[in-house]
PDB file of C-alpha atoms in Angstrom:
ATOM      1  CA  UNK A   1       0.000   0.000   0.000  1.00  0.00           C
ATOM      2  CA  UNK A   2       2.973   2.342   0.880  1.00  0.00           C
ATOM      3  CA  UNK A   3       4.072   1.742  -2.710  1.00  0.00           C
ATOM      4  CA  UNK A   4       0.944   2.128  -4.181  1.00  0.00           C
ATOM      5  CA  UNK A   5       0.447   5.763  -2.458  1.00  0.00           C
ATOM      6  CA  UNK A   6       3.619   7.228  -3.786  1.00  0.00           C
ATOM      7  CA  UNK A   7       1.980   7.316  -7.002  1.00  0.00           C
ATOM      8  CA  UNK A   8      -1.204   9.573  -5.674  1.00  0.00           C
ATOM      9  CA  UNK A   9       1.037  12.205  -3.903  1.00  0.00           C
ATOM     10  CA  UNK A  10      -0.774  14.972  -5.329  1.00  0.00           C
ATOM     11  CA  UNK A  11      -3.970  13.590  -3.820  1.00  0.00           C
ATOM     12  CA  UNK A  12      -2.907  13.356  -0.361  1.00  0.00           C
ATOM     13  CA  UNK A  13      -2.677  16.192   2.693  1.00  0.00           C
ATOM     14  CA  UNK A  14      -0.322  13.927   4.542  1.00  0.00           C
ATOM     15  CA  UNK A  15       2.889  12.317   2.767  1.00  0.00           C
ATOM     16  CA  UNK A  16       3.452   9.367   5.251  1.00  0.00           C
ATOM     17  CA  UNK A  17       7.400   8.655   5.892  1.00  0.00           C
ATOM     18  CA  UNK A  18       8.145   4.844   6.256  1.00  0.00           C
ATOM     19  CA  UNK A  19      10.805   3.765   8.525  1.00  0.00           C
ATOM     20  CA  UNK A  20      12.482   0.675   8.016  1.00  0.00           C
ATOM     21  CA  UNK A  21      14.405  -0.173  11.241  1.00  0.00           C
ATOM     22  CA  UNK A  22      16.594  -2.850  12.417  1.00  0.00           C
ATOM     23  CA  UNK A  23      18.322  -3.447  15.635  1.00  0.00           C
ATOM     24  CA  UNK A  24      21.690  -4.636  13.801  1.00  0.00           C
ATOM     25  CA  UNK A  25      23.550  -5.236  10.462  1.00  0.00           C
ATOM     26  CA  UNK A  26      22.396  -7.473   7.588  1.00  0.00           C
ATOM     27  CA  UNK A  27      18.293  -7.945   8.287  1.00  0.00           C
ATOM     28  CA  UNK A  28      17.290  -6.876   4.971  1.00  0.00           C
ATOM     29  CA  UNK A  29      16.574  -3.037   5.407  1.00  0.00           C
ATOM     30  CA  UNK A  30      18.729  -2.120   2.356  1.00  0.00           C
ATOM     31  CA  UNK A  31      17.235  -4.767  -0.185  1.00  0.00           C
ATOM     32  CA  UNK A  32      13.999  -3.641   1.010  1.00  0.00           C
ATOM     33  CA  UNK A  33      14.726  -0.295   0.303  1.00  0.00           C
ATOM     34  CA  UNK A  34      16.346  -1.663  -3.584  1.00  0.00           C
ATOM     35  CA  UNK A  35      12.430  -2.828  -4.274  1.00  0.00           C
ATOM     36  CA  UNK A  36      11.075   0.126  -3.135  1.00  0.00           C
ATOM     37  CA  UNK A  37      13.058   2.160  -5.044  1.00  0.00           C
ATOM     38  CA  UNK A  38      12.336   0.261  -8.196  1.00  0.00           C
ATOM     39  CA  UNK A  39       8.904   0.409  -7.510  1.00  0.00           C
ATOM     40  CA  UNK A  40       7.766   3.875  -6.700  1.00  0.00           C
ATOM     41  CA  UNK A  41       7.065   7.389  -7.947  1.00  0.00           C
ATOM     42  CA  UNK A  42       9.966   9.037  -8.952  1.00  0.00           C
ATOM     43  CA  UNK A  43      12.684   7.685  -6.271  1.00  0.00           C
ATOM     44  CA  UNK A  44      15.407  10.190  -5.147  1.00  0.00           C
ATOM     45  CA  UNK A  45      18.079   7.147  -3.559  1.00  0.00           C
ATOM     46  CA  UNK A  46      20.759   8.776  -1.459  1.00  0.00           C
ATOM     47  CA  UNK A  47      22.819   8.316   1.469  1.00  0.00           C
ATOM     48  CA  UNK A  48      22.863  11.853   2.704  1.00  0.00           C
ATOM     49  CA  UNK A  49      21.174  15.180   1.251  1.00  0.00           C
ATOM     50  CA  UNK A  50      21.709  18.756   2.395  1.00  0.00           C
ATOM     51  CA  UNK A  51      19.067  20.850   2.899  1.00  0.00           C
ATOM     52  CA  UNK A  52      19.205  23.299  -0.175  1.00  0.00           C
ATOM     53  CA  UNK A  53      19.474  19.976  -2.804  1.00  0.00           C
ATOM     54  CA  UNK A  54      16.394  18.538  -1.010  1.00  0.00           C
ATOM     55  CA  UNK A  55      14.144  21.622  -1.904  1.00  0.00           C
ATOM     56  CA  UNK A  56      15.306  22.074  -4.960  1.00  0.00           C
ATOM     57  CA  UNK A  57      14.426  18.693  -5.939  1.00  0.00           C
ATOM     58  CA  UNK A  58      11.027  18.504  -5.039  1.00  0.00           C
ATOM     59  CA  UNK A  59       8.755  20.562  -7.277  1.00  0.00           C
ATOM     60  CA  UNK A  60       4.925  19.965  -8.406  1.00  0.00           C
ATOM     61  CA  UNK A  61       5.103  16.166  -8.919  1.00  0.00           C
ATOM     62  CA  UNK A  62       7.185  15.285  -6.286  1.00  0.00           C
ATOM     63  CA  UNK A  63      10.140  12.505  -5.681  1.00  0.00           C
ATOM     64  CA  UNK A  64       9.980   9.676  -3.434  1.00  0.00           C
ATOM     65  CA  UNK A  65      13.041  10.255  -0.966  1.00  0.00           C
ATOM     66  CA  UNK A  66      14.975   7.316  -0.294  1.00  0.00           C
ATOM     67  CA  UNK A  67      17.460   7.736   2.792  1.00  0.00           C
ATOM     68  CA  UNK A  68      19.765   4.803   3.294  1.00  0.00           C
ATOM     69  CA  UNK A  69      21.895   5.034   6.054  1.00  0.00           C
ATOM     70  CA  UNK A  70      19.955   6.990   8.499  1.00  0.00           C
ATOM     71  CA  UNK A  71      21.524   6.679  11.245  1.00  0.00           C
ATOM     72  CA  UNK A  72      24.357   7.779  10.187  1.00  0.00           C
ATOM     73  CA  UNK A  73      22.989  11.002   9.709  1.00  0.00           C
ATOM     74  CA  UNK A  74      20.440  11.492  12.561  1.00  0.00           C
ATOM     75  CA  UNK A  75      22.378   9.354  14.788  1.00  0.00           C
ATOM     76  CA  UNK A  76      24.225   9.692  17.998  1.00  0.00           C
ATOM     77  CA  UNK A  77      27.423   9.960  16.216  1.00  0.00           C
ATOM     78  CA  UNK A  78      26.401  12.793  13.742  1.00  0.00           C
ATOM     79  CA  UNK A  79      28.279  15.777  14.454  1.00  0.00           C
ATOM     80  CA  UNK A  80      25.028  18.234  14.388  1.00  0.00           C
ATOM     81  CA  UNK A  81      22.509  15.656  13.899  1.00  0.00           C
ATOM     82  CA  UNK A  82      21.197  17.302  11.203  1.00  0.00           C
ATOM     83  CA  UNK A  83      18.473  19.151  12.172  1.00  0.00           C
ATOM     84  CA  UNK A  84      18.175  21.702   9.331  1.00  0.00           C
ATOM     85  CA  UNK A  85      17.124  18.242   7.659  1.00  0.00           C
ATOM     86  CA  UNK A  86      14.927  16.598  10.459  1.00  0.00           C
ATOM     87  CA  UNK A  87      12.887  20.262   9.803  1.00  0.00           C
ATOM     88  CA  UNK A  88      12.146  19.688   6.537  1.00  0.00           C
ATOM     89  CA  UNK A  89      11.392  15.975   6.550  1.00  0.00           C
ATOM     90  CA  UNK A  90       9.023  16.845   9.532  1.00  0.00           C
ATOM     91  CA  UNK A  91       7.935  19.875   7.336  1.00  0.00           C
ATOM     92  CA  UNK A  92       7.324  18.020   4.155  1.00  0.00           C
ATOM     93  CA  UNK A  93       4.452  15.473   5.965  1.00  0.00           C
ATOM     94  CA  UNK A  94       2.523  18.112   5.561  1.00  0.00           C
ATOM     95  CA  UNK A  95       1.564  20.428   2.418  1.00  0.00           C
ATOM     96  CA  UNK A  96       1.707  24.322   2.340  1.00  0.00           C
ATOM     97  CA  UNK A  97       4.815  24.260   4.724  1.00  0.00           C
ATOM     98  CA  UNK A  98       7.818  25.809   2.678  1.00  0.00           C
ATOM     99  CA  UNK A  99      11.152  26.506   3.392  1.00  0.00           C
ATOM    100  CA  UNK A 100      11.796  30.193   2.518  1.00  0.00           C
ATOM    101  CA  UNK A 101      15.038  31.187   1.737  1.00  0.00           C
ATOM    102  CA  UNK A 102      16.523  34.810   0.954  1.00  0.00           C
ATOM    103  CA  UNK A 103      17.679  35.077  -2.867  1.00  0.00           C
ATOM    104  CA  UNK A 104      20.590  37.404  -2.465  1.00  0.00           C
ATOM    105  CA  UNK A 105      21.183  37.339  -6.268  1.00  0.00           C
ATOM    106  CA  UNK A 106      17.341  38.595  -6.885  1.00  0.00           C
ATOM    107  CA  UNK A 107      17.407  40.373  -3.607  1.00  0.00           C
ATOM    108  CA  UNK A 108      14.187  38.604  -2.828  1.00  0.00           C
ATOM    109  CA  UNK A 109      12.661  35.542  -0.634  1.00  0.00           C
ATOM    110  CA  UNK A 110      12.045  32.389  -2.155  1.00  0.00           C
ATOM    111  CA  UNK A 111       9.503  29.817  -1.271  1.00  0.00           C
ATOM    112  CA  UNK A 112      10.612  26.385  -1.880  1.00  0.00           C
ATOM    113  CA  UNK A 113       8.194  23.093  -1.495  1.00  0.00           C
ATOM    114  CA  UNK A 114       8.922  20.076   1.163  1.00  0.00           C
ATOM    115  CA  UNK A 115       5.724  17.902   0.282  1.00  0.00           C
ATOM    116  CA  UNK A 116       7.304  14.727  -0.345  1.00  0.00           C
ATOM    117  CA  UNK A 117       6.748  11.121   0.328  1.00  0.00           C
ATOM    118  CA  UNK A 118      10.026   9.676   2.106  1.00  0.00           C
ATOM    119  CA  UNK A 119      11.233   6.214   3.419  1.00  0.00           C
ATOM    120  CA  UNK A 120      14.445   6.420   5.709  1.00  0.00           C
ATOM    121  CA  UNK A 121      16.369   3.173   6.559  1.00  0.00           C
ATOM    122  CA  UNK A 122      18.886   2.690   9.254  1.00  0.00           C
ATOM    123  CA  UNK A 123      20.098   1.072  12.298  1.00  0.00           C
ATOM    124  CA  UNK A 124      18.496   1.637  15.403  1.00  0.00           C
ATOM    125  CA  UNK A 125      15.531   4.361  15.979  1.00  0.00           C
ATOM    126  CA  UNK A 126      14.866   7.678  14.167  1.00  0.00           C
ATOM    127  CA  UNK A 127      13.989  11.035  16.102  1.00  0.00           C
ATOM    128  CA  UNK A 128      11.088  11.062  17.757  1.00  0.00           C
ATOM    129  CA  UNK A 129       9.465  13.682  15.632  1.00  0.00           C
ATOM    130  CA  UNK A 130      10.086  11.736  12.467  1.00  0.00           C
ATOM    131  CA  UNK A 131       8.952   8.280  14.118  1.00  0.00           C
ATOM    132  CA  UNK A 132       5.616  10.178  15.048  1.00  0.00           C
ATOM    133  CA  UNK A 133       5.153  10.912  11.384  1.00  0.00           C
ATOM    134  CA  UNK A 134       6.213   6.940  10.067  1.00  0.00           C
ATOM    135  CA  UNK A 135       4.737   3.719   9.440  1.00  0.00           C
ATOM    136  CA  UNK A 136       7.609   1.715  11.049  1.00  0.00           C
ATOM    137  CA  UNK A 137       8.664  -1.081   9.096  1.00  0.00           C
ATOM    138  CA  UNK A 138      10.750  -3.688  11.612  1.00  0.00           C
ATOM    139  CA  UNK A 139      13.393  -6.056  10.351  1.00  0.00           C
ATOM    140  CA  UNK A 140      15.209  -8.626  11.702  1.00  0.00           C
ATOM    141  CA  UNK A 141      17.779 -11.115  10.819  1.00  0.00           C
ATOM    142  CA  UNK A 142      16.751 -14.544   9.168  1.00  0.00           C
ATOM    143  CA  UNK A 143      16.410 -17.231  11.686  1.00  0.00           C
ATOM    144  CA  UNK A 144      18.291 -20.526  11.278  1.00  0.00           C
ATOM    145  CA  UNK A 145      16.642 -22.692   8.254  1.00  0.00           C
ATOM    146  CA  UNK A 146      14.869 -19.228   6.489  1.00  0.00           C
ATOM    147  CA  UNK A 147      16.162 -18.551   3.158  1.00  0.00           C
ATOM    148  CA  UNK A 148      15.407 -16.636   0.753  1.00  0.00           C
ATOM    149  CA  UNK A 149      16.649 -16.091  -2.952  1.00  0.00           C
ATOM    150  CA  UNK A 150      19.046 -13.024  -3.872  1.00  0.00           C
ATOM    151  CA  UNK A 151      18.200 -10.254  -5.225  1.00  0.00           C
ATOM    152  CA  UNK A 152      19.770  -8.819  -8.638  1.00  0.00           C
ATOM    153  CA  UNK A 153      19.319  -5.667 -10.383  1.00  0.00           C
ATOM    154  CA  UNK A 154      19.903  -7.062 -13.531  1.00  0.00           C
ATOM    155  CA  UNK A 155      17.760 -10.255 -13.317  1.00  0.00           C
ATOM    156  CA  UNK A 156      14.956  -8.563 -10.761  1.00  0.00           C
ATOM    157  CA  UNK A 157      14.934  -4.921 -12.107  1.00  0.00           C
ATOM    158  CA  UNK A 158      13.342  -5.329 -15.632  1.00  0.00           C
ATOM    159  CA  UNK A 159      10.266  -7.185 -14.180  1.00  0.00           C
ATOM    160  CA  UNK A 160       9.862  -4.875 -11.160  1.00  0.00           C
ATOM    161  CA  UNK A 161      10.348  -1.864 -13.382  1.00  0.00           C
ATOM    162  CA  UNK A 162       7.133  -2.958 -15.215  1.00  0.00           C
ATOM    163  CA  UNK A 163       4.860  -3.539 -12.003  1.00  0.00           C
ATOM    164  CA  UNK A 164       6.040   0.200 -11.624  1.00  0.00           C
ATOM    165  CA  UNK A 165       4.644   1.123 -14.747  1.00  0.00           C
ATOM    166  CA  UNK A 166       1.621  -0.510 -14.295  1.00  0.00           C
ATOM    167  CA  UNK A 167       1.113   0.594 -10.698  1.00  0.00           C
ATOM    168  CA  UNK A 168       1.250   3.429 -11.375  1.00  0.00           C
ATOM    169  CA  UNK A 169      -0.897   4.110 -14.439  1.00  0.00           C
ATOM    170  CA  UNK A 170      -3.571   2.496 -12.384  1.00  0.00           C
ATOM    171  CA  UNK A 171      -3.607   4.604  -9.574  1.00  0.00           C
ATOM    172  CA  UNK A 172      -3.307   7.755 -11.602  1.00  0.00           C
ATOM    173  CA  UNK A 173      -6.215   6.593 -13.533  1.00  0.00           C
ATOM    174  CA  UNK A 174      -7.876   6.745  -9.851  1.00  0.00           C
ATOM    175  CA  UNK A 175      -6.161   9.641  -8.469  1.00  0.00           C
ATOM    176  CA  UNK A 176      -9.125  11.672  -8.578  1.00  0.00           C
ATOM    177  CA  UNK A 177     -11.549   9.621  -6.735  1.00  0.00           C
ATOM    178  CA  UNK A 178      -8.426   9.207  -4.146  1.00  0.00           C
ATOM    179  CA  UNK A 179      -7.845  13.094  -4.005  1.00  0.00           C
ATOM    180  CA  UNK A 180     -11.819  13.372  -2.484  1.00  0.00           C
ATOM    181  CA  UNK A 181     -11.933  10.021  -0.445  1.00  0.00           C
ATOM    182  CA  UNK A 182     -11.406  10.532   3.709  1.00  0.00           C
ATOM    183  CA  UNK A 183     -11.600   7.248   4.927  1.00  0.00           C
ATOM    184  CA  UNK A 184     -12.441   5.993   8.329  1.00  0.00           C
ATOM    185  CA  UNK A 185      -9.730   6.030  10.391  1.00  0.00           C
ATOM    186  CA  UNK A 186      -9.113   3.984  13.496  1.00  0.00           C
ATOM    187  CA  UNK A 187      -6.851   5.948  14.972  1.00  0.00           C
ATOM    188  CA  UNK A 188      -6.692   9.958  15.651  1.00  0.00           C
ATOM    189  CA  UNK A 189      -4.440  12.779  14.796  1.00  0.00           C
ATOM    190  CA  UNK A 190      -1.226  12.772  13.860  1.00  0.00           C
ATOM    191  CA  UNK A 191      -1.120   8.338  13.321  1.00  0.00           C
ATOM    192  CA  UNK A 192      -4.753   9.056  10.995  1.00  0.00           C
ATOM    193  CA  UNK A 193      -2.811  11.864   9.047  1.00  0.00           C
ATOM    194  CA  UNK A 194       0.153   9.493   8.353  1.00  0.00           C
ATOM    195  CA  UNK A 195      -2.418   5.986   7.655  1.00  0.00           C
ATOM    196  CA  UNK A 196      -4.584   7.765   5.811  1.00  0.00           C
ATOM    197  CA  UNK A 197      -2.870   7.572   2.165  1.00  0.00           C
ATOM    198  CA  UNK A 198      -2.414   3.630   2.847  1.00  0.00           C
ATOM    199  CA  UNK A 199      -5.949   2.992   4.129  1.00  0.00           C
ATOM    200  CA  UNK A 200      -7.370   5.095   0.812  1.00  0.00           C
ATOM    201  CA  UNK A 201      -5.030   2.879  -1.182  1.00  0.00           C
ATOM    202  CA  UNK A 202      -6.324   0.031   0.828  1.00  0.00           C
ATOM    203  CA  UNK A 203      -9.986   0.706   0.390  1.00  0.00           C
ATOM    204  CA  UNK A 204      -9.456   1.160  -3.521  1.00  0.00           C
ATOM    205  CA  UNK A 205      -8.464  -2.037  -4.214  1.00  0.00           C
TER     206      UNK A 205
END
């Protein structure tokens, strides 16, 4: 459903971040994050983004951020932990909150989006404010006797790379019956804000 609700962005109020967490190395979170990005609107993959590259980077139809390697830059061990960053990724849940910056070449303000769906993956937990904005996506390390086959980009890609396509022609084709649906939500505030894309997407199909 996550997925499936990148490809509406312009009908929701609430871009819901996903958080795919593990508690140590090697349970999966970054091979998750290759499917997502093959399957989503737009993906912006990255390891780190400043502030001013994430702005300008997000315009009418926006990207899907992909942040590998969160904790690495929200983590204890940042130096500043980022928080120019954590702003606009708690900013851009919401739309009509822009980061305004002064244009000293046109000697003028400039209003620059943050509306964006994101999925951050990383070791450990996220800040607070970002977790209260997530669907939080667990992992954990195969038990003895699980397996399960490896992934390739070159083998996997093309036929993911199609559901893509198809995805999302099909939920552009409904985007305007999602832009006026409020479903019922069992849960209040903040948590209905975030479900709500994934519950419309839910009650489509």
């Amino acid at each position: 459903a996550y997925v499936a609700a990148t490809h509406a962005v312009p009908a929701w109020e609430h871009a819901t971040r996903l958080a795919i967490l593990s508690p140590e190395k090697r349970c999966g979170k970054s091979r998750l994050l290759d499917v997502i990005e093959a399957t989503c609107h737009t993906p912006l993959i990255t390891v780190n983004i400043s502030p001013a590259a994430l702005v300008r980077s997000i315009g009418e139809d926006p990207p899907t951020l992909l942040l590998d390697e969160a904790d690495t830059v929200f983590g204890k061990k940042a130096a500043d932990h980022n928080e120019a960053l954590r702003g606009l990724l708690n900013a851009g849940h919401q739309r009509n909150r822009p980061y305004i910056r002064w244009d000293a070449t046109a000697r003028a303000s400039e209003k620059c989006a943050t509306f964006s769906m994101a999925v951050l993956a990383g070791i450990g937990d996220l800040p607070d404010t970002i977790m209260d904005r997530a669907v939080i996506v667990r992992m954990r390390r195969r038990a003895a006797g699980e397996t399960v086959a490896p992934y390739r980009s070159r083998r996997d890609g093309p036929a993911l790379r199609e559901l893509q396509k198809r995805l999302g022609s099909w939920v552009r084709g409904h985007q305007a019956k999602l832009q006026g649906t409020y479903p019922d939500m069992p849960v209040e505030a903040r948590a209905a804000d975030t479900w709500e894309p994934l519950v419309a997407i839910a009650d489509l199909t």
